[in-house]
Short mmCIF file of C-alpha atoms and ligand atoms in Angstrom, two decimals:
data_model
loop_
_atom_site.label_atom_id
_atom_site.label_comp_id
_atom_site.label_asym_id
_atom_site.label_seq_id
_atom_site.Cartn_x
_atom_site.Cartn_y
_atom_site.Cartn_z
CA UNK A 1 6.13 -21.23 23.93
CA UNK A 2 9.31 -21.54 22.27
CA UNK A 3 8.11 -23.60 19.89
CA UNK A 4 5.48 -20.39 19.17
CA UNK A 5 8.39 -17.98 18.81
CA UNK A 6 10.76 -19.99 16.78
CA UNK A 7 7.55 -19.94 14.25
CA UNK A 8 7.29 -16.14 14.20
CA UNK A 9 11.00 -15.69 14.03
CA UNK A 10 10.51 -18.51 10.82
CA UNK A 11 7.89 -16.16 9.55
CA UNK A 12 9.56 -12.73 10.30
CA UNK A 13 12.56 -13.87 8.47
CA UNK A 14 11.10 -15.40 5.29
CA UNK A 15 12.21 -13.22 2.53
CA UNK A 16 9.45 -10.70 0.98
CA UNK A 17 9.54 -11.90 -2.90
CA UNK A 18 10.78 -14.52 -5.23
CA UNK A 19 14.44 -13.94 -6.66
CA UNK A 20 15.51 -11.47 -9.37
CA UNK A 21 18.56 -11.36 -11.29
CA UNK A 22 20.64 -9.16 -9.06
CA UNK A 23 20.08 -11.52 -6.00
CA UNK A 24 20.83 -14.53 -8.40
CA UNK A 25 23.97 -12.66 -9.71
CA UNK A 26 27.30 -14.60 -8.73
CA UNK A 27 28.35 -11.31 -7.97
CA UNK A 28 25.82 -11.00 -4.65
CA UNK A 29 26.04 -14.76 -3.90
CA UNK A 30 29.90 -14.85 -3.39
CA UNK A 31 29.70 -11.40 -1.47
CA UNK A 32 26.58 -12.89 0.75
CA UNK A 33 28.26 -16.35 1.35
CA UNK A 34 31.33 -14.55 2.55
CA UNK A 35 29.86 -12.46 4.43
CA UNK A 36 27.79 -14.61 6.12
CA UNK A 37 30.97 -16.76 6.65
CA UNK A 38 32.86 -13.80 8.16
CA UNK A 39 30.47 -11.59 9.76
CA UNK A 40 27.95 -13.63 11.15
CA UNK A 41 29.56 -16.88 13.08
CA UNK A 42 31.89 -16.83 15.99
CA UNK A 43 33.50 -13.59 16.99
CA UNK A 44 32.41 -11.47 14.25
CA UNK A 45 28.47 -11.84 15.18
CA UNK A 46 29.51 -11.28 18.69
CA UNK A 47 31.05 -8.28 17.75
CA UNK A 48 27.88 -7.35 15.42
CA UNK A 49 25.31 -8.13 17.87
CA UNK A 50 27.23 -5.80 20.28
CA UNK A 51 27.53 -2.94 17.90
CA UNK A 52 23.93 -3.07 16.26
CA UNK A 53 22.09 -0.38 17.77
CA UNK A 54 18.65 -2.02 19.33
CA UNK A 55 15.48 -0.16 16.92
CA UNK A 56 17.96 -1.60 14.01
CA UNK A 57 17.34 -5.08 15.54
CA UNK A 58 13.77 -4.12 16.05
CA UNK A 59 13.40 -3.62 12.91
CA UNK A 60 14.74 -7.09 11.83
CA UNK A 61 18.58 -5.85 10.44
CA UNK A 62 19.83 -8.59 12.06
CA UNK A 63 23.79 -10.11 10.86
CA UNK A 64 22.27 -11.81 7.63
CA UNK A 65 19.96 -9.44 6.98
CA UNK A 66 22.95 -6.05 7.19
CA UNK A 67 24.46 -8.79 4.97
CA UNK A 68 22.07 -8.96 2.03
CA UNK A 69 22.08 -4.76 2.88
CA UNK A 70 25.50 -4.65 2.15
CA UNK A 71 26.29 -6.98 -1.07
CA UNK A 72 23.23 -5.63 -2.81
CA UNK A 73 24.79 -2.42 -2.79
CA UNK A 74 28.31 -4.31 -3.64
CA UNK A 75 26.50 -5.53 -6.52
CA UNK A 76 24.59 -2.14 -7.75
CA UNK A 77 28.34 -0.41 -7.77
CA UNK A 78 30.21 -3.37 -9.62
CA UNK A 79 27.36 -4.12 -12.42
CA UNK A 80 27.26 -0.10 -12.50
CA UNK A 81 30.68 0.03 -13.40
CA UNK A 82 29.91 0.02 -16.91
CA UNK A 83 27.57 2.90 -17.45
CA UNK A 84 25.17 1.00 -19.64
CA UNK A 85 24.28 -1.60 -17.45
CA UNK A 86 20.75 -1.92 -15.78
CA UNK A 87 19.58 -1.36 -12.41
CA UNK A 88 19.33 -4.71 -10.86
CA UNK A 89 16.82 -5.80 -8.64
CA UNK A 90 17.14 -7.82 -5.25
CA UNK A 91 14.43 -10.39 -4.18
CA UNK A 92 11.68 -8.69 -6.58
CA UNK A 93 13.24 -5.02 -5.03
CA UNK A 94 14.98 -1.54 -5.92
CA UNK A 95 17.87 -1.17 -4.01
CA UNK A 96 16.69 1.70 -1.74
CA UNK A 97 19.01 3.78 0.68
CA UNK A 98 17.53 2.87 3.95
CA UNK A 99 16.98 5.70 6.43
CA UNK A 100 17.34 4.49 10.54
CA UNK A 101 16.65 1.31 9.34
CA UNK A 102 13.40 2.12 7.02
CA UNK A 103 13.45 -0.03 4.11
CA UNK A 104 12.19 2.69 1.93
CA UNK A 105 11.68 5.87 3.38
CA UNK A 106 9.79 7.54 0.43
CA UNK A 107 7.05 5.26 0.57
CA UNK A 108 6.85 5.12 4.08
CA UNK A 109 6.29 9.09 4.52
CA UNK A 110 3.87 9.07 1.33
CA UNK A 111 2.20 6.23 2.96
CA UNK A 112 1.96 8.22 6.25
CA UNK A 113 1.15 11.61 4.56
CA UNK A 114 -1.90 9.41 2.71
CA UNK A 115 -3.16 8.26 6.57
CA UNK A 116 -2.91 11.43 8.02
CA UNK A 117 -5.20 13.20 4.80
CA UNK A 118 -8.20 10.43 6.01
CA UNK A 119 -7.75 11.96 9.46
CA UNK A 120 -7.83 15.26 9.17
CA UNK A 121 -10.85 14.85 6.22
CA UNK A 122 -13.30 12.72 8.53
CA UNK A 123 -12.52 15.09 11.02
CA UNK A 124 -13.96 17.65 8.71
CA UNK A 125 -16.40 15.56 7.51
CA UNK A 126 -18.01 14.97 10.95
CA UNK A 127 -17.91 19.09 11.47
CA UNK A 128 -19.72 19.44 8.48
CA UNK A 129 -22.40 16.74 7.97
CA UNK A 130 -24.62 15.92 10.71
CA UNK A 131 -25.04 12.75 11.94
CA UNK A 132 -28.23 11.57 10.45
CA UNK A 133 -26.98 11.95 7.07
CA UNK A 134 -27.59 9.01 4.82
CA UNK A 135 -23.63 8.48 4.21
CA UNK A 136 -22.49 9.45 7.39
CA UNK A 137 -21.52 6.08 9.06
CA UNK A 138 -20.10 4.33 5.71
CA UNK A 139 -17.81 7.74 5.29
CA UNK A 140 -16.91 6.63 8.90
CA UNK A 141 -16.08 3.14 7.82
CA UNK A 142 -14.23 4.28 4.86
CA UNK A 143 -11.70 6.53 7.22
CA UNK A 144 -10.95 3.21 9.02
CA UNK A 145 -10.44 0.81 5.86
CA UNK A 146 -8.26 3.84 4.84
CA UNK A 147 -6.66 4.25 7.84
CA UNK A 148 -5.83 0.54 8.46
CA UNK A 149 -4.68 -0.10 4.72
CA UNK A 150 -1.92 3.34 4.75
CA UNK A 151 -0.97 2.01 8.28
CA UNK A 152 0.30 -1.55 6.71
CA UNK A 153 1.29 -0.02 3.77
CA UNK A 154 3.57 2.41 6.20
CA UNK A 155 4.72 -1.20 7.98
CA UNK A 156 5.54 -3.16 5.09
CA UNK A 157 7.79 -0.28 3.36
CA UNK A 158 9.61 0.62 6.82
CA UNK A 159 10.39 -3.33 6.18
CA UNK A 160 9.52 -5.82 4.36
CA UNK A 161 8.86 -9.26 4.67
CA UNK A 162 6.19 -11.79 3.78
CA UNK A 163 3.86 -11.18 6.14
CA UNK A 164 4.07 -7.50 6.17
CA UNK A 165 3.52 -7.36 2.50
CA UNK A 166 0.57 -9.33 3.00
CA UNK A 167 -1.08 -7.42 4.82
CA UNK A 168 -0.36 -4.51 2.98
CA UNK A 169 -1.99 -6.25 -0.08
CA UNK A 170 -4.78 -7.40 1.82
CA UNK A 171 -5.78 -4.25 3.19
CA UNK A 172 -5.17 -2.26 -0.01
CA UNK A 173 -7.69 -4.50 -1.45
CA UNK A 174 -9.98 -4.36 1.37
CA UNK A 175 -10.29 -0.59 0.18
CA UNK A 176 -10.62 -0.86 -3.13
CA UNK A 177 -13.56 -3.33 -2.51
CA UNK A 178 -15.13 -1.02 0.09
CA UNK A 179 -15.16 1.55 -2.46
CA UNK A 180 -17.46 -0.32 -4.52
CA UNK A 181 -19.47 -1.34 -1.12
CA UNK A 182 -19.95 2.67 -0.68
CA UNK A 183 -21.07 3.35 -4.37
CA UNK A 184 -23.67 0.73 -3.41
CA UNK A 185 -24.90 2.14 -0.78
CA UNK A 186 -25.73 5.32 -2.11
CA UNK A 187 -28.18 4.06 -3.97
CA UNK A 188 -29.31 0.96 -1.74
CA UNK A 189 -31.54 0.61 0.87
CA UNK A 190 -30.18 -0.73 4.34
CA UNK A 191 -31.40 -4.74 3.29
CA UNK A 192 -29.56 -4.59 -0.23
CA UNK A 193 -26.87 -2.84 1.27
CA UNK A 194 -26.64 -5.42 3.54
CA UNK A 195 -26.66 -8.23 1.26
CA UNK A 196 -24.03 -6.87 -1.45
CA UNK A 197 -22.03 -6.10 1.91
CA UNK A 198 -21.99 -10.06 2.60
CA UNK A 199 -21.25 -10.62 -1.30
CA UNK A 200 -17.82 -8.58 -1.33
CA UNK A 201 -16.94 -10.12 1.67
CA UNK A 202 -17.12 -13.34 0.39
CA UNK A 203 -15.33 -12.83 -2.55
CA UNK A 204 -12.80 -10.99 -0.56
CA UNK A 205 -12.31 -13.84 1.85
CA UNK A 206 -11.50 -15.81 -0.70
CA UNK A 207 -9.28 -13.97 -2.45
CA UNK A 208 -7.26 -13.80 0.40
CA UNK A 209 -7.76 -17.34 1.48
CA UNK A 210 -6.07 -18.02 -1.82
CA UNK A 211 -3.35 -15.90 -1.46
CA UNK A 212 -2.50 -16.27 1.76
CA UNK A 213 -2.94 -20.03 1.99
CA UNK A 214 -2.47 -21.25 -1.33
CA UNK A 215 -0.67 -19.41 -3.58
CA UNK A 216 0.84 -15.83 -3.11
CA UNK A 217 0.35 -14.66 -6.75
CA UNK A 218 1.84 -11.42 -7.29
CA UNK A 219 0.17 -11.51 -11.16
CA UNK A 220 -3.06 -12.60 -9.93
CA UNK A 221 -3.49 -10.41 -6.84
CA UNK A 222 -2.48 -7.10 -9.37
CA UNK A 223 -5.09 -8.44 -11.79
CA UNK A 224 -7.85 -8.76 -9.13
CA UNK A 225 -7.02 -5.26 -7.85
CA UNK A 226 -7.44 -3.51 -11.18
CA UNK A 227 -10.29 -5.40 -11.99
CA UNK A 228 -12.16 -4.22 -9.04
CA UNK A 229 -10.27 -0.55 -9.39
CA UNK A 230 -11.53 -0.49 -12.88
CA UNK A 231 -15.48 -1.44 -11.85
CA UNK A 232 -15.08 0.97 -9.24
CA UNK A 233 -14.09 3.89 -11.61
CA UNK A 234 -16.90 2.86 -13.81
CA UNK A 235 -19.74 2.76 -11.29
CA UNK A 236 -18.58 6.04 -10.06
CA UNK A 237 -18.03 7.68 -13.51
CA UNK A 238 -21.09 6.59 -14.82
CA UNK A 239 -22.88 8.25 -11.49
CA UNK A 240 -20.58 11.33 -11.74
CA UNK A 241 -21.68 11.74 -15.40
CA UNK A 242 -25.16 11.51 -15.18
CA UNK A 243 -25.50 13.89 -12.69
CA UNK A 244 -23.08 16.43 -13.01
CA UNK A 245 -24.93 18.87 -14.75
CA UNK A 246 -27.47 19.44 -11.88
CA UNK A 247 -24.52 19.30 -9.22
CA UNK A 248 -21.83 20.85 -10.50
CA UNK A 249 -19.69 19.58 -7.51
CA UNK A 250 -19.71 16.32 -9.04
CA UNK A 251 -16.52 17.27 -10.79
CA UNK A 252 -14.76 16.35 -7.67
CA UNK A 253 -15.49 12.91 -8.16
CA UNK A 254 -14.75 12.68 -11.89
CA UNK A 255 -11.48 14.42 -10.95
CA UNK A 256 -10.57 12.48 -7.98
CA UNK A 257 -11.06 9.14 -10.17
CA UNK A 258 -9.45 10.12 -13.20
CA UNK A 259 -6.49 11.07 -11.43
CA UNK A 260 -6.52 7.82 -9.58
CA UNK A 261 -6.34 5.86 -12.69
CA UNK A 262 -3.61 8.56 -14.16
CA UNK A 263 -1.19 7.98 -11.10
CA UNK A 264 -2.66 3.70 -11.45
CA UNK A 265 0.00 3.86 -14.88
CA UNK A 266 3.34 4.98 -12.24
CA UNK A 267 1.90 1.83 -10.40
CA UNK A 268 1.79 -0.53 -14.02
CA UNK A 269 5.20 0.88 -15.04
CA UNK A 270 7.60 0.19 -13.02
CA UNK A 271 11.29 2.11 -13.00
CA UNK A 272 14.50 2.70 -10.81
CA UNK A 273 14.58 4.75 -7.92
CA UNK A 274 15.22 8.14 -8.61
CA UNK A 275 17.88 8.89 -6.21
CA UNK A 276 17.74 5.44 -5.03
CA UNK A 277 15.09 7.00 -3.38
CA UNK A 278 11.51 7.37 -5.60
CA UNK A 279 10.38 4.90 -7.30
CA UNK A 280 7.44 4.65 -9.36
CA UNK A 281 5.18 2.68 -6.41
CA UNK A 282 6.13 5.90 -4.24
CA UNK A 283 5.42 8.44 -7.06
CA UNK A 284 2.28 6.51 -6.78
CA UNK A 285 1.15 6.56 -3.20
CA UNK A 286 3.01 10.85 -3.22
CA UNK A 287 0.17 11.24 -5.88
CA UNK A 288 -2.86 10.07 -4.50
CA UNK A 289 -2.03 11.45 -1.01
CA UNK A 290 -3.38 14.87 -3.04
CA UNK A 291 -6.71 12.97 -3.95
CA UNK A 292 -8.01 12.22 -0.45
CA UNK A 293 -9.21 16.01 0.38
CA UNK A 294 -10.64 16.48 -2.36
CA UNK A 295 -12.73 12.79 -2.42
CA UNK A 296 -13.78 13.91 0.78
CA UNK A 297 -14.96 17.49 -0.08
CA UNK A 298 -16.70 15.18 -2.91
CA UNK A 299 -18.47 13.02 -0.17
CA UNK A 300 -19.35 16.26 2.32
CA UNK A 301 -21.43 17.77 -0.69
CA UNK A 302 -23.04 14.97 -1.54
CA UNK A 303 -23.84 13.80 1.93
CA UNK A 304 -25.15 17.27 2.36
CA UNK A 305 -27.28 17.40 -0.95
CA UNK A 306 -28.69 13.81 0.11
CA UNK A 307 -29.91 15.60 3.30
CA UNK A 308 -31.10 18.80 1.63
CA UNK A 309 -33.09 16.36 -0.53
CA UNK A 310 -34.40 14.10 2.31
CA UNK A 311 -35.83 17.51 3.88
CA UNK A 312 -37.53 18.67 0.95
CA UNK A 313 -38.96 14.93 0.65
CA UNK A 314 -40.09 15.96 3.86
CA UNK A 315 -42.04 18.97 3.58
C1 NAG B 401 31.59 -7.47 7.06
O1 NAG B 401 32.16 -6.84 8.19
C2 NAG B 401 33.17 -5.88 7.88
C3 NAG B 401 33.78 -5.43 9.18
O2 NAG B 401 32.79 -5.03 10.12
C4 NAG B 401 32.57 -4.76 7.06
O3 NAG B 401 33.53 -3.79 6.73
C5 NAG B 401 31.95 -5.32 5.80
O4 NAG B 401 31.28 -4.30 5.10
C6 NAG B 401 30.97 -6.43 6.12
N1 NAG B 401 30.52 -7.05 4.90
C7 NAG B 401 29.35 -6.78 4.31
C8 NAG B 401 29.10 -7.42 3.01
O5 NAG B 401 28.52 -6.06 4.81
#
């Protein structure tokens, strides 16, 4: 047992990314090695571990950890001493304020905001299509990849370590590959479905039986994502397109993935937190929490034409 829980605290406490230069700045080692020296060993962490309120501990700001808190911000104010300097980064990280102990709150409310759009849209999905709609059960399925990926993108920002940013990763891919699944199905029968279904999930378990087990490649895992984004904006351009002059509602989708792949270039190019606050990645996920009503009024008419088109087959 403890054996089990010295692993997970091993795990918990592995630091999210590789080192950048404001982590490997003498600056931020002398002011960590001190404080680790003088905060956290005898009295001092006694003191500390008294003082900490308990969600901060929760949420993993143990002694070390308030310590790396602390002399990054050391560091920010003493290279930003001379007014030229850059904004350094810590462990492959903006310094963020923190807010109760949330890593970075911006990303953590847009991340939230994005979650709570897929609820309240398949909850108006399900009022307006009926349930025997072709796309009604893989609109279903796309709520709860949604749902699952904004949740673990909501963890990891709150805080971030190794495995929490794995999942996020993980899960954000997971949705950008069942986006392609969905496009798929539109068009496929149940069998073909079926069988492309067991095709992405194949390549998907091995993409993360690569990353997770092998090698946790930030380059590679962007390139895979953007690959797959950027065959998923095709597919459903090239459908949008073609039909959109006999259903003018197709617009929704055009619009929905061109802004996708706008807001994808606040993702590719990276800059300080405004504020020490927004950063591009939560410009990012502020801008595509917009997108989700409207991909879902895109999926209600189409579901809905599908059905008006099934009845007419019918008659
Ligand atoms: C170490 O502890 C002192 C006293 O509690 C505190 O003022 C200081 O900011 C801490 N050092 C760092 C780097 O956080």
């Amino acid at each position: 047992m403890q054996g089990i829980l010295g692993l997970l605290c091993l795990l918990w406490s592995v630091p999210g990314s590789f080192a950048s230069w404001g982590d490997r700045s003498k600056i931020f080692q002398r002011c960590l090695s001190g404080c680790w020296r003088n905060n956290c060993t005898g009295r001092a962490l006694e003191r500390f571990d008294q003082q900490q309120p308990g969600y901060m501990v929760m949420l993993g700001w143990w002694c070390e950890e308030e310590c790396k808190y602390g002399c990054m911000w050391r560091t920010v104010e003493q290279i930003q001493a001379d007014p030229w300097a850059a904004v350094p980064q810590f462990y492959g990280k903006w310094p963020f304020v923190r807010v109760l102990g949330i890593q970075e709150p911006a990303s953590v409310l847009f991340s939230i905001l994005n979650g709570l759009g897929h609820v309240v849209m398949i909850g108006v999905f399900r009022r307006k299509v009926p349930s025997h709609a072709k796309m009604y059960s893989v609109v279903h399925w796309l709520a709860i990849v949604s749902i699952n990926a904004w949740f673990w993108s909501a963890i990891f920002h709150t805080r971030d370590f190794l495995w929490t940013e794995k999942m996020d990763y993980f899960c954000a891919t997971s949705l950008v590959v069942f986006q392609l699944f969905m496009w798929f199905t539109r068009f496929g029968g149940f069998k073909e479905s079926a069988m492309f279904g067991a095709l992405l999930a194949a390549v998907f378990s091995c993409h993360v039986y690569y990353l997770g087990f092998v090698k946790f490649d930030y380059g590679y895992n962007m390139m895979a994502n953007v690959a797959v984004g950027q065959l998923n904006a095709f597919c459903w351009l090239g459908f949008a397109f073609k039909n959109v002059r006999q259903r003018r509602y197709m617009w929704k989708c055009i619009a929905t993935i061109l802004s996708i792949n706008l807001l994808l270039l606040l993702e590719l190019g990276d800059f300080p937190p405004i504020w020490w606050t927004f950063d591009a990645h939560s410009l990012w996920h502020a801008g595509t929490a917009p997108v989700v009503p409207l991909w879902y009024s895109f999926l209600i008419d189409e579901s809905l034409y599908l059905l008006r088109e099934a009845e007419e087959k019918d008659v």
